[in-house]
Amino acid sequence: SPHYLSRRARVPPPHPRGEAPCALLAARGLGRHLTGCRSPPMQTSVPPKAAFIPVLNIPRADFALRTETTFLLRELSIPDSSLIFRDEIDLAGLHRAGLLSLTLVDHHILPSADAALEDAVVDVLDHRPLEREWAPSCQLTVELVGSCATLVTERIAQGPPGVLDRTTAALLHGTILLDSVNLSPAAGKATPRDALCVSLLESRFPELPPHDSIYGALQAAKFDVSGLTTEQMLRKDLKTVSGDEHVLATSGIYMDIELFLRRPGLLQDLETFCRARGYSALVAMTVSFNERYEPTRQLAVYSQHEALRSTVCRALEEATTPALQLQALPSPWPCVSAYAQGNTLASRKKVLPILRAALGGGPGSAAGPEEEAAPPPTPMNSLVEESPLAQAVPPVCPQAVLERVSRMAAEQPPPDSDK
């Protein structure tokens, strides 16, 4: 998931033990790479005592909704108390104090609320098409692979020995397999580089669990929505796109769309959810995989604005890049249009530009593909207008953050060396 990685000077570098994918692992790889290599990959000079700190771009209170991440960290005995969340750090204050450099992980477009941080960005790791230009001084690693964790693995593998320990390898291994749907060609996500990185990790750590075992466990955790309210389901995997007049939300829903539409009180829940966040429309998208890892996709378009709903539906029905091959499904509500999606390889990454164009928005008007967002107290990633980042974060002074990092560093044991 998209997150920030902050670097600050004049702090002993922490030993980030067991970070969550992908910013957490990037912090480890970049920190050790830039401080341990004779020929660092960036021209930017890094102070010898710089701290590389992963920042998860969600409020701590919403971390529990990331069920696949919490499951993986729990399996590896990594406490969430070792993580730093966006509502626990004042990036703007650190930037004003001249203490901040940012690496963007799994995205490359800052939301308008973070525009002031743009000149602090020195590095980008993303696996989506580049939608904007960055200054030559910013190192770009933008490659169309199945998982951003693949790019992190490659970066770590280029670094000095000792960075890739068993815990780091297990986090990377599980994340790549989940993102690439177990490296299945049928899902259309995996690339040879994803497979190569999985092989690299397994060659160095043969004790890593079998593919089917770890993928099955993570997929089950990701799709476990038992006990969630409709509001929690909508914000578990939320992204937005914006136009001149409207903001449209897209929610990944982990159940059959027809069952979802028949949830008790659904219509009132949809109306309340959109009204509270200023969304004019919402597109719910589902995906599931059979035993051969072949995807099945469905979607539903909700809006109380009939003209807007018709515009969005027409754009989806008539899209050619890609063609979604939609077939209408029965809907219990006149303000909801439901579809089966024949083009099962067209993920939300490919649908978001269609929605953006339907709203008349430009490249900077939306969350970048596959970025998540939600207003407090929702889980989200950073490429979103009207996101929690637009809200004031609790005032955490730079010195307090630096002291916390130093304290964490002093408490961490040295890593296991890789083989």
Short mmCIF file of C-alpha atoms in Angstrom, two decimals:
data_model
loop_
_atom_site.label_atom_id
_atom_site.label_comp_id
_atom_site.label_asym_id
_atom_site.label_seq_id
_atom_site.Cartn_x
_atom_site.Cartn_y
_atom_site.Cartn_z
CA SER A 1 0.00 0.00 0.00
CA PRO A 2 1.13 3.53 -0.77
CA HIS A 3 2.96 5.18 2.06
CA TYR A 4 5.62 7.75 2.87
CA LEU A 5 9.16 7.16 3.93
CA SER A 6 10.76 10.09 5.75
CA ARG A 7 14.44 10.69 6.25
CA ARG A 8 15.88 13.07 8.79
CA ALA A 9 19.36 14.11 9.74
CA ARG A 10 21.11 14.21 13.12
CA VAL A 11 19.50 11.05 14.44
CA PRO A 12 21.18 7.68 14.90
CA PRO A 13 19.79 5.42 12.17
CA PRO A 14 17.15 3.08 13.59
CA HIS A 15 17.16 -0.63 13.04
CA PRO A 16 13.66 -1.00 11.60
CA ARG A 17 12.81 -4.49 12.73
CA GLY A 18 10.00 -6.14 10.79
CA GLU A 19 8.44 -3.24 8.88
CA ALA A 20 5.07 -3.60 7.09
CA PRO A 21 5.14 -3.68 3.28
CA CYS A 22 6.17 -1.69 1.40
CA ALA A 23 7.33 1.56 2.99
CA LEU A 24 8.55 -0.32 6.03
CA LEU A 25 10.85 -2.51 3.98
CA ALA A 26 11.91 0.39 1.78
CA ALA A 27 13.04 2.21 4.91
CA ARG A 28 15.29 -0.67 5.78
CA GLY A 29 16.64 -1.13 2.26
CA LEU A 30 17.24 2.52 1.54
CA GLY A 31 18.72 3.24 4.92
CA ARG A 32 21.23 0.43 4.72
CA HIS A 33 21.88 0.94 1.02
CA LEU A 34 22.66 4.61 1.26
CA THR A 35 24.73 4.32 4.41
CA GLY A 36 26.49 1.08 3.51
CA CYS A 37 27.26 1.29 -0.20
CA ARG A 38 30.36 2.87 -1.66
CA SER A 39 28.37 3.97 -4.69
CA PRO A 40 24.91 4.99 -3.49
CA PRO A 41 22.19 4.92 -6.15
CA MET A 42 21.22 8.57 -5.66
CA GLN A 43 23.16 11.73 -6.13
CA THR A 44 21.54 13.20 -3.04
CA SER A 45 24.00 13.29 -0.15
CA VAL A 46 22.75 11.53 2.94
CA PRO A 47 24.02 12.61 6.36
CA PRO A 48 25.81 9.75 8.10
CA LYS A 49 23.32 9.83 10.99
CA ALA A 50 20.17 10.10 8.88
CA ALA A 51 17.16 8.13 10.11
CA PHE A 52 15.03 6.25 7.60
CA ILE A 53 11.54 6.07 9.08
CA PRO A 54 8.56 4.34 7.45
CA VAL A 55 5.28 6.20 7.84
CA LEU A 56 2.07 4.26 7.25
CA ASN A 57 -0.31 6.72 5.66
CA ILE A 58 -3.37 5.75 7.70
CA PRO A 59 -4.50 6.59 11.23
CA ARG A 60 -3.40 4.04 13.80
CA ALA A 61 -7.01 3.42 14.82
CA ASP A 62 -7.80 2.08 11.33
CA PHE A 63 -4.91 -0.33 11.01
CA ALA A 64 -7.15 -3.22 12.09
CA LEU A 65 -9.09 -2.94 8.81
CA ARG A 66 -5.97 -3.96 6.88
CA THR A 67 -6.62 -7.59 7.72
CA GLU A 68 -4.02 -9.11 5.40
CA THR A 69 -1.30 -6.80 6.74
CA THR A 70 -2.21 -7.35 10.38
CA PHE A 71 -2.28 -11.11 9.76
CA LEU A 72 1.19 -11.16 8.18
CA LEU A 73 2.74 -9.01 10.90
CA ARG A 74 1.12 -11.12 13.59
CA GLU A 75 2.44 -14.31 12.00
CA LEU A 76 5.93 -12.84 12.11
CA SER A 77 5.55 -11.62 15.71
CA ILE A 78 5.86 -7.96 14.72
CA PRO A 79 3.91 -5.74 17.14
CA ASP A 80 1.98 -2.80 15.72
CA SER A 81 3.52 -0.73 18.51
CA SER A 82 6.69 -0.71 16.41
CA LEU A 83 4.90 1.06 13.54
CA ILE A 84 4.53 4.80 12.94
CA PHE A 85 1.27 6.07 11.45
CA ARG A 86 0.44 9.31 9.69
CA ASP A 87 -1.50 10.72 12.62
CA GLU A 88 1.58 10.29 14.82
CA ILE A 89 4.02 12.43 12.85
CA ASP A 90 3.91 16.02 11.60
CA LEU A 91 5.62 15.80 8.22
CA ALA A 92 4.88 19.44 7.43
CA GLY A 93 6.50 20.52 10.69
CA LEU A 94 9.57 18.40 10.00
CA HIS A 95 9.79 19.89 6.53
CA ARG A 96 9.57 23.44 7.85
CA ALA A 97 12.37 22.58 10.27
CA GLY A 98 14.53 21.41 7.35
CA LEU A 99 14.62 17.83 8.63
CA LEU A 100 12.60 16.00 6.00
CA SER A 101 13.30 14.09 2.80
CA LEU A 102 10.58 11.86 1.39
CA THR A 103 10.54 8.65 -0.58
CA LEU A 104 7.12 7.89 -2.07
CA VAL A 105 6.41 4.17 -2.03
CA ASP A 106 3.71 2.61 -4.23
CA HIS A 107 2.57 5.96 -5.61
CA HIS A 108 4.09 9.04 -7.23
CA ILE A 109 1.49 11.83 -7.07
CA LEU A 110 1.06 13.91 -3.93
CA PRO A 111 -2.47 15.05 -3.03
CA SER A 112 -3.12 18.77 -3.00
CA ALA A 113 -3.08 18.78 0.80
CA ASP A 114 0.57 17.68 0.67
CA ALA A 115 1.67 20.03 -2.08
CA ALA A 116 4.05 21.81 0.30
CA LEU A 117 6.00 18.56 0.71
CA GLU A 118 6.73 18.18 -2.99
CA ASP A 119 10.22 19.69 -2.85
CA ALA A 120 11.10 17.20 -0.08
CA VAL A 121 10.58 14.20 -2.39
CA VAL A 122 13.94 12.70 -3.35
CA ASP A 123 12.97 9.16 -4.39
CA VAL A 124 9.97 7.31 -5.84
CA LEU A 125 9.28 3.57 -6.00
CA ASP A 126 6.10 2.76 -7.90
CA HIS A 127 4.76 0.07 -10.22
CA ARG A 128 2.25 2.10 -12.20
CA PRO A 129 2.56 4.23 -15.34
CA LEU A 130 4.16 7.60 -14.65
CA GLU A 131 1.50 10.32 -14.68
CA ARG A 132 3.71 13.31 -13.92
CA GLU A 133 7.28 14.48 -14.27
CA TRP A 134 9.72 14.85 -11.41
CA ALA A 135 12.86 16.94 -11.18
CA PRO A 136 16.07 15.25 -12.38
CA SER A 137 17.33 15.31 -8.79
CA CYS A 138 14.57 12.87 -7.79
CA GLN A 139 15.44 9.23 -8.32
CA LEU A 140 12.61 7.38 -10.07
CA THR A 141 12.12 3.64 -9.91
CA VAL A 142 8.86 3.27 -11.81
CA GLU A 143 8.41 -0.16 -13.37
CA LEU A 144 5.26 -2.01 -14.46
CA VAL A 145 5.60 -5.04 -12.22
CA GLY A 146 2.90 -6.87 -10.31
CA SER A 147 3.97 -5.73 -6.85
CA CYS A 148 5.82 -2.71 -5.54
CA ALA A 149 7.47 -5.15 -3.14
CA THR A 150 9.33 -6.52 -6.16
CA LEU A 151 10.99 -3.14 -6.65
CA VAL A 152 11.81 -2.98 -2.94
CA THR A 153 13.33 -6.47 -3.13
CA GLU A 154 15.49 -5.45 -6.07
CA ARG A 155 16.64 -2.34 -4.24
CA ILE A 156 17.51 -4.31 -1.11
CA ALA A 157 19.29 -7.01 -3.13
CA GLN A 158 21.62 -4.36 -4.53
CA GLY A 159 22.59 -3.25 -1.06
CA PRO A 160 25.20 -4.49 1.39
CA PRO A 161 24.97 -7.88 3.13
CA GLY A 162 22.91 -8.11 6.27
CA VAL A 163 19.91 -6.09 5.12
CA LEU A 164 17.87 -9.05 3.92
CA ASP A 165 17.11 -11.05 7.06
CA ARG A 166 14.46 -13.75 7.45
CA THR A 167 11.72 -11.43 8.65
CA THR A 168 12.28 -8.96 5.82
CA ALA A 169 12.33 -11.81 3.29
CA ALA A 170 9.07 -13.24 4.66
CA LEU A 171 7.33 -9.86 4.39
CA LEU A 172 8.52 -9.31 0.83
CA HIS A 173 7.74 -12.89 -0.19
CA GLY A 174 4.17 -12.82 1.12
CA THR A 175 3.44 -9.38 -0.32
CA ILE A 176 4.64 -10.24 -3.83
CA LEU A 177 2.62 -13.46 -3.85
CA LEU A 178 -0.53 -11.67 -2.67
CA ASP A 179 -0.20 -8.77 -5.11
CA SER A 180 0.54 -11.05 -8.07
CA VAL A 181 -2.21 -13.58 -7.21
CA ASN A 182 0.32 -16.30 -6.47
CA LEU A 183 2.28 -15.49 -9.66
CA SER A 184 -0.62 -16.87 -11.71
CA PRO A 185 -0.59 -15.98 -15.44
CA ALA A 186 -4.39 -16.32 -15.44
CA ALA A 187 -4.73 -13.31 -13.15
CA GLY A 188 -2.71 -11.11 -15.52
CA LYS A 189 -0.70 -9.36 -12.79
CA ALA A 190 2.59 -11.22 -12.39
CA THR A 191 5.67 -10.34 -14.43
CA PRO A 192 8.96 -12.23 -14.82
CA ARG A 193 10.56 -9.79 -12.39
CA ASP A 194 8.03 -10.68 -9.70
CA ALA A 195 8.78 -14.38 -10.19
CA LEU A 196 12.52 -13.72 -10.18
CA CYS A 197 12.34 -11.87 -6.85
CA VAL A 198 10.28 -14.65 -5.28
CA SER A 199 12.88 -17.16 -6.47
CA LEU A 200 15.67 -14.98 -5.08
CA LEU A 201 14.03 -14.79 -1.67
CA GLU A 202 13.38 -18.53 -1.61
CA SER A 203 16.95 -19.35 -2.64
CA ARG A 204 18.33 -17.34 0.26
CA PHE A 205 15.72 -18.53 2.75
CA PRO A 206 14.52 -22.04 1.82
CA GLU A 207 12.40 -22.18 4.96
CA LEU A 208 9.91 -19.66 3.55
CA PRO A 209 6.42 -21.21 3.36
CA PRO A 210 5.13 -22.77 0.13
CA HIS A 211 3.43 -20.42 -2.31
CA ASP A 212 -0.04 -21.91 -1.95
CA SER A 213 0.17 -21.87 1.84
CA ILE A 214 1.11 -18.24 2.36
CA TYR A 215 -1.01 -16.94 -0.54
CA GLY A 216 -4.07 -18.84 0.70
CA ALA A 217 -3.67 -17.55 4.23
CA LEU A 218 -3.16 -13.93 3.14
CA GLN A 219 -6.01 -14.05 0.64
CA ALA A 220 -8.34 -15.48 3.28
CA ALA A 221 -7.34 -12.70 5.68
CA LYS A 222 -7.86 -10.04 3.00
CA PHE A 223 -11.33 -11.32 2.14
CA ASP A 224 -12.42 -11.77 5.74
CA VAL A 225 -15.11 -9.14 6.18
CA SER A 226 -17.03 -11.03 8.83
CA GLY A 227 -18.18 -8.66 11.51
CA LEU A 228 -17.57 -5.51 9.44
CA THR A 229 -20.31 -2.94 9.06
CA THR A 230 -21.17 -1.65 5.59
CA GLU A 231 -19.34 1.58 6.38
CA GLN A 232 -16.21 -0.35 7.35
CA MET A 233 -16.43 -2.46 4.20
CA LEU A 234 -16.67 0.68 2.06
CA ARG A 235 -13.61 2.27 3.61
CA LYS A 236 -11.49 -0.88 3.92
CA ASP A 237 -10.19 -0.39 0.36
CA LEU A 238 -11.24 3.09 -0.74
CA LYS A 239 -9.99 5.34 -3.52
CA THR A 240 -11.37 8.56 -5.01
CA VAL A 241 -11.29 10.51 -8.24
CA SER A 242 -12.27 14.16 -8.62
CA GLY A 243 -13.71 16.37 -11.32
CA ASP A 244 -14.63 20.03 -11.46
CA GLU A 245 -17.94 19.45 -9.70
CA HIS A 246 -17.90 15.97 -8.21
CA VAL A 247 -15.85 13.56 -6.13
CA LEU A 248 -16.42 9.88 -6.87
CA ALA A 249 -15.40 7.08 -4.51
CA THR A 250 -14.45 3.55 -5.51
CA SER A 251 -14.55 0.81 -2.89
CA GLY A 252 -13.11 -2.67 -3.20
CA ILE A 253 -15.77 -5.01 -1.81
CA TYR A 254 -14.79 -8.52 -0.79
CA MET A 255 -18.07 -10.34 -1.38
CA ASP A 256 -20.48 -11.04 -4.24
CA ILE A 257 -22.02 -7.78 -5.47
CA GLU A 258 -25.58 -9.13 -5.40
CA LEU A 259 -25.17 -10.25 -1.79
CA PHE A 260 -23.68 -6.88 -0.95
CA LEU A 261 -26.63 -5.02 -2.48
CA ARG A 262 -29.00 -7.01 -0.28
CA ARG A 263 -27.32 -6.14 3.00
CA PRO A 264 -29.87 -4.80 5.52
CA GLY A 265 -30.04 -1.00 5.47
CA LEU A 266 -27.60 -0.77 2.54
CA LEU A 267 -29.22 2.17 0.77
CA GLN A 268 -29.23 4.30 3.91
CA ASP A 269 -25.64 3.27 4.61
CA LEU A 270 -24.54 4.30 1.10
CA GLU A 271 -26.31 7.64 1.38
CA THR A 272 -24.84 8.34 4.82
CA PHE A 273 -21.35 7.29 3.74
CA CYS A 274 -21.31 9.52 0.66
CA ARG A 275 -22.97 12.52 2.30
CA ALA A 276 -20.57 12.50 5.25
CA ARG A 277 -17.54 12.52 2.93
CA GLY A 278 -18.81 14.75 0.16
CA TYR A 279 -18.95 12.00 -2.50
CA SER A 280 -21.44 12.48 -5.31
CA ALA A 281 -21.22 8.85 -6.41
CA LEU A 282 -19.68 5.56 -5.39
CA VAL A 283 -18.52 2.62 -7.50
CA ALA A 284 -18.26 -0.69 -5.64
CA MET A 285 -15.94 -3.17 -7.35
CA THR A 286 -15.59 -6.83 -6.44
CA VAL A 287 -13.05 -9.45 -7.42
CA SER A 288 -12.74 -13.10 -6.47
CA PHE A 289 -10.55 -15.92 -7.73
CA ASN A 290 -11.34 -19.56 -8.41
CA GLU A 291 -9.05 -22.47 -7.70
CA ARG A 292 -7.18 -21.78 -10.97
CA TYR A 293 -6.64 -18.14 -9.89
CA GLU A 294 -8.95 -16.89 -12.64
CA PRO A 295 -10.67 -13.66 -11.54
CA THR A 296 -14.37 -12.87 -11.50
CA ARG A 297 -15.26 -9.17 -11.38
CA GLN A 298 -18.48 -7.26 -10.72
CA LEU A 299 -19.27 -3.62 -10.07
CA ALA A 300 -22.12 -1.39 -8.98
CA VAL A 301 -22.63 2.35 -9.48
CA TYR A 302 -24.52 4.29 -6.80
CA SER A 303 -25.59 7.93 -6.92
CA GLN A 304 -28.68 9.88 -5.93
CA HIS A 305 -27.86 12.21 -8.86
CA GLU A 306 -29.49 10.46 -11.81
CA ALA A 307 -27.62 12.44 -14.45
CA LEU A 308 -24.24 11.73 -12.84
CA ARG A 309 -25.04 8.04 -12.41
CA SER A 310 -26.04 7.83 -16.06
CA THR A 311 -22.82 9.57 -17.12
CA VAL A 312 -20.66 7.21 -15.09
CA CYS A 313 -22.54 4.11 -16.29
CA ARG A 314 -22.31 5.20 -19.91
CA ALA A 315 -18.59 5.84 -19.60
CA LEU A 316 -18.04 2.37 -18.14
CA GLU A 317 -20.31 0.66 -20.68
CA GLU A 318 -18.74 2.41 -23.67
CA ALA A 319 -15.11 2.32 -22.56
CA THR A 320 -12.63 0.99 -25.09
CA THR A 321 -9.28 1.42 -23.31
CA PRO A 322 -9.94 -1.09 -22.00
CA ALA A 323 -13.38 -2.40 -22.92
CA LEU A 324 -14.94 -3.71 -19.72
CA GLN A 325 -17.53 -5.94 -21.42
CA LEU A 326 -20.25 -5.16 -18.89
CA GLN A 327 -23.46 -7.15 -18.56
CA ALA A 328 -26.30 -5.73 -16.47
CA LEU A 329 -27.23 -7.51 -13.24
CA PRO A 330 -30.48 -7.10 -11.30
CA SER A 331 -30.41 -4.33 -8.71
CA PRO A 332 -32.92 -3.88 -5.89
CA TRP A 333 -32.53 -0.08 -6.02
CA PRO A 334 -33.23 2.42 -8.83
CA CYS A 335 -30.24 4.53 -7.73
CA VAL A 336 -27.84 1.57 -8.11
CA SER A 337 -26.77 0.00 -11.41
CA ALA A 338 -25.01 -3.38 -11.15
CA TYR A 339 -22.87 -5.22 -13.70
CA ALA A 340 -20.88 -8.37 -14.29
CA GLN A 341 -17.53 -7.43 -15.84
CA GLY A 342 -16.58 -9.69 -18.74
CA ASN A 343 -13.04 -8.31 -19.05
CA THR A 344 -11.75 -9.83 -15.85
CA LEU A 345 -8.20 -8.56 -16.38
CA ALA A 346 -9.36 -4.93 -16.15
CA SER A 347 -8.53 -4.19 -12.53
CA ARG A 348 -9.45 -1.01 -10.69
CA LYS A 349 -6.09 0.37 -11.77
CA LYS A 350 -7.48 0.37 -15.33
CA VAL A 351 -10.99 1.50 -14.41
CA LEU A 352 -9.96 4.60 -12.46
CA PRO A 353 -8.80 6.54 -15.56
CA ILE A 354 -12.21 5.84 -17.16
CA LEU A 355 -13.95 7.28 -14.12
CA ARG A 356 -11.59 10.23 -14.01
CA ALA A 357 -12.34 11.04 -17.65
CA ALA A 358 -16.08 10.73 -17.02
CA LEU A 359 -15.81 13.44 -14.36
CA GLY A 360 -13.71 15.63 -16.61
CA GLY A 361 -10.73 15.47 -14.29
CA GLY A 362 -7.09 15.84 -15.26
CA PRO A 363 -4.06 13.81 -14.17
CA GLY A 364 -3.72 15.66 -10.89
CA SER A 365 -7.39 15.45 -9.97
CA ALA A 366 -7.46 12.04 -8.44
CA ALA A 367 -5.81 9.43 -6.44
CA GLY A 368 -3.30 7.71 -8.64
CA PRO A 369 -4.31 4.23 -9.78
CA GLU A 370 -4.62 1.79 -6.90
CA GLU A 371 -4.13 4.46 -4.26
CA GLU A 372 -6.39 4.26 -1.28
CA ALA A 373 -7.99 7.04 0.64
CA ALA A 374 -10.57 7.82 3.19
CA PRO A 375 -11.46 10.63 5.56
CA PRO A 376 -10.71 10.14 9.22
CA PRO A 377 -10.98 7.72 10.73
CA THR A 378 -10.73 5.58 7.60
CA PRO A 379 -7.85 3.59 6.16
CA MET A 380 -6.30 5.14 3.10
CA ASN A 381 -3.28 5.67 0.98
CA SER A 382 -2.00 9.02 0.06
CA LEU A 383 -2.95 9.88 -3.51
CA VAL A 384 -6.36 11.31 -2.86
CA GLU A 385 -8.04 14.65 -2.86
CA GLU A 386 -10.26 15.33 0.14
CA SER A 387 -8.35 12.75 2.15
CA PRO A 388 -7.38 12.62 5.81
CA LEU A 389 -4.22 14.38 4.78
CA ALA A 390 -6.33 17.47 4.25
CA GLN A 391 -7.09 17.46 7.94
CA ALA A 392 -4.78 18.81 10.56
CA VAL A 393 -2.67 16.11 12.16
CA PRO A 394 -1.92 16.21 15.85
CA PRO A 395 1.04 18.51 16.51
CA VAL A 396 4.00 16.21 16.96
CA CYS A 397 7.15 18.26 17.28
CA PRO A 398 10.22 17.11 15.31
CA GLN A 399 12.27 16.62 18.46
CA ALA A 400 9.69 14.26 19.94
CA VAL A 401 9.70 12.13 16.81
CA LEU A 402 13.48 12.02 16.69
CA GLU A 403 13.65 11.00 20.32
CA ARG A 404 11.18 8.20 19.70
CA VAL A 405 13.16 6.89 16.75
CA SER A 406 16.39 7.00 18.72
CA ARG A 407 14.70 5.08 21.53
CA MET A 408 13.43 2.45 19.07
CA ALA A 409 16.88 2.11 17.56
CA ALA A 410 18.46 1.53 20.94
CA GLU A 411 15.94 -1.21 21.73
CA GLN A 412 16.31 -3.17 18.49
CA PRO A 413 18.64 -6.18 18.27
CA PRO A 414 20.98 -6.54 15.30
CA PRO A 415 19.52 -8.27 12.22
CA ASP A 416 20.15 -11.84 11.19
CA SER A 417 22.59 -11.86 8.32
CA ASP A 418 21.38 -13.17 4.99
CA LYS A 419 22.90 -16.23 3.41
#
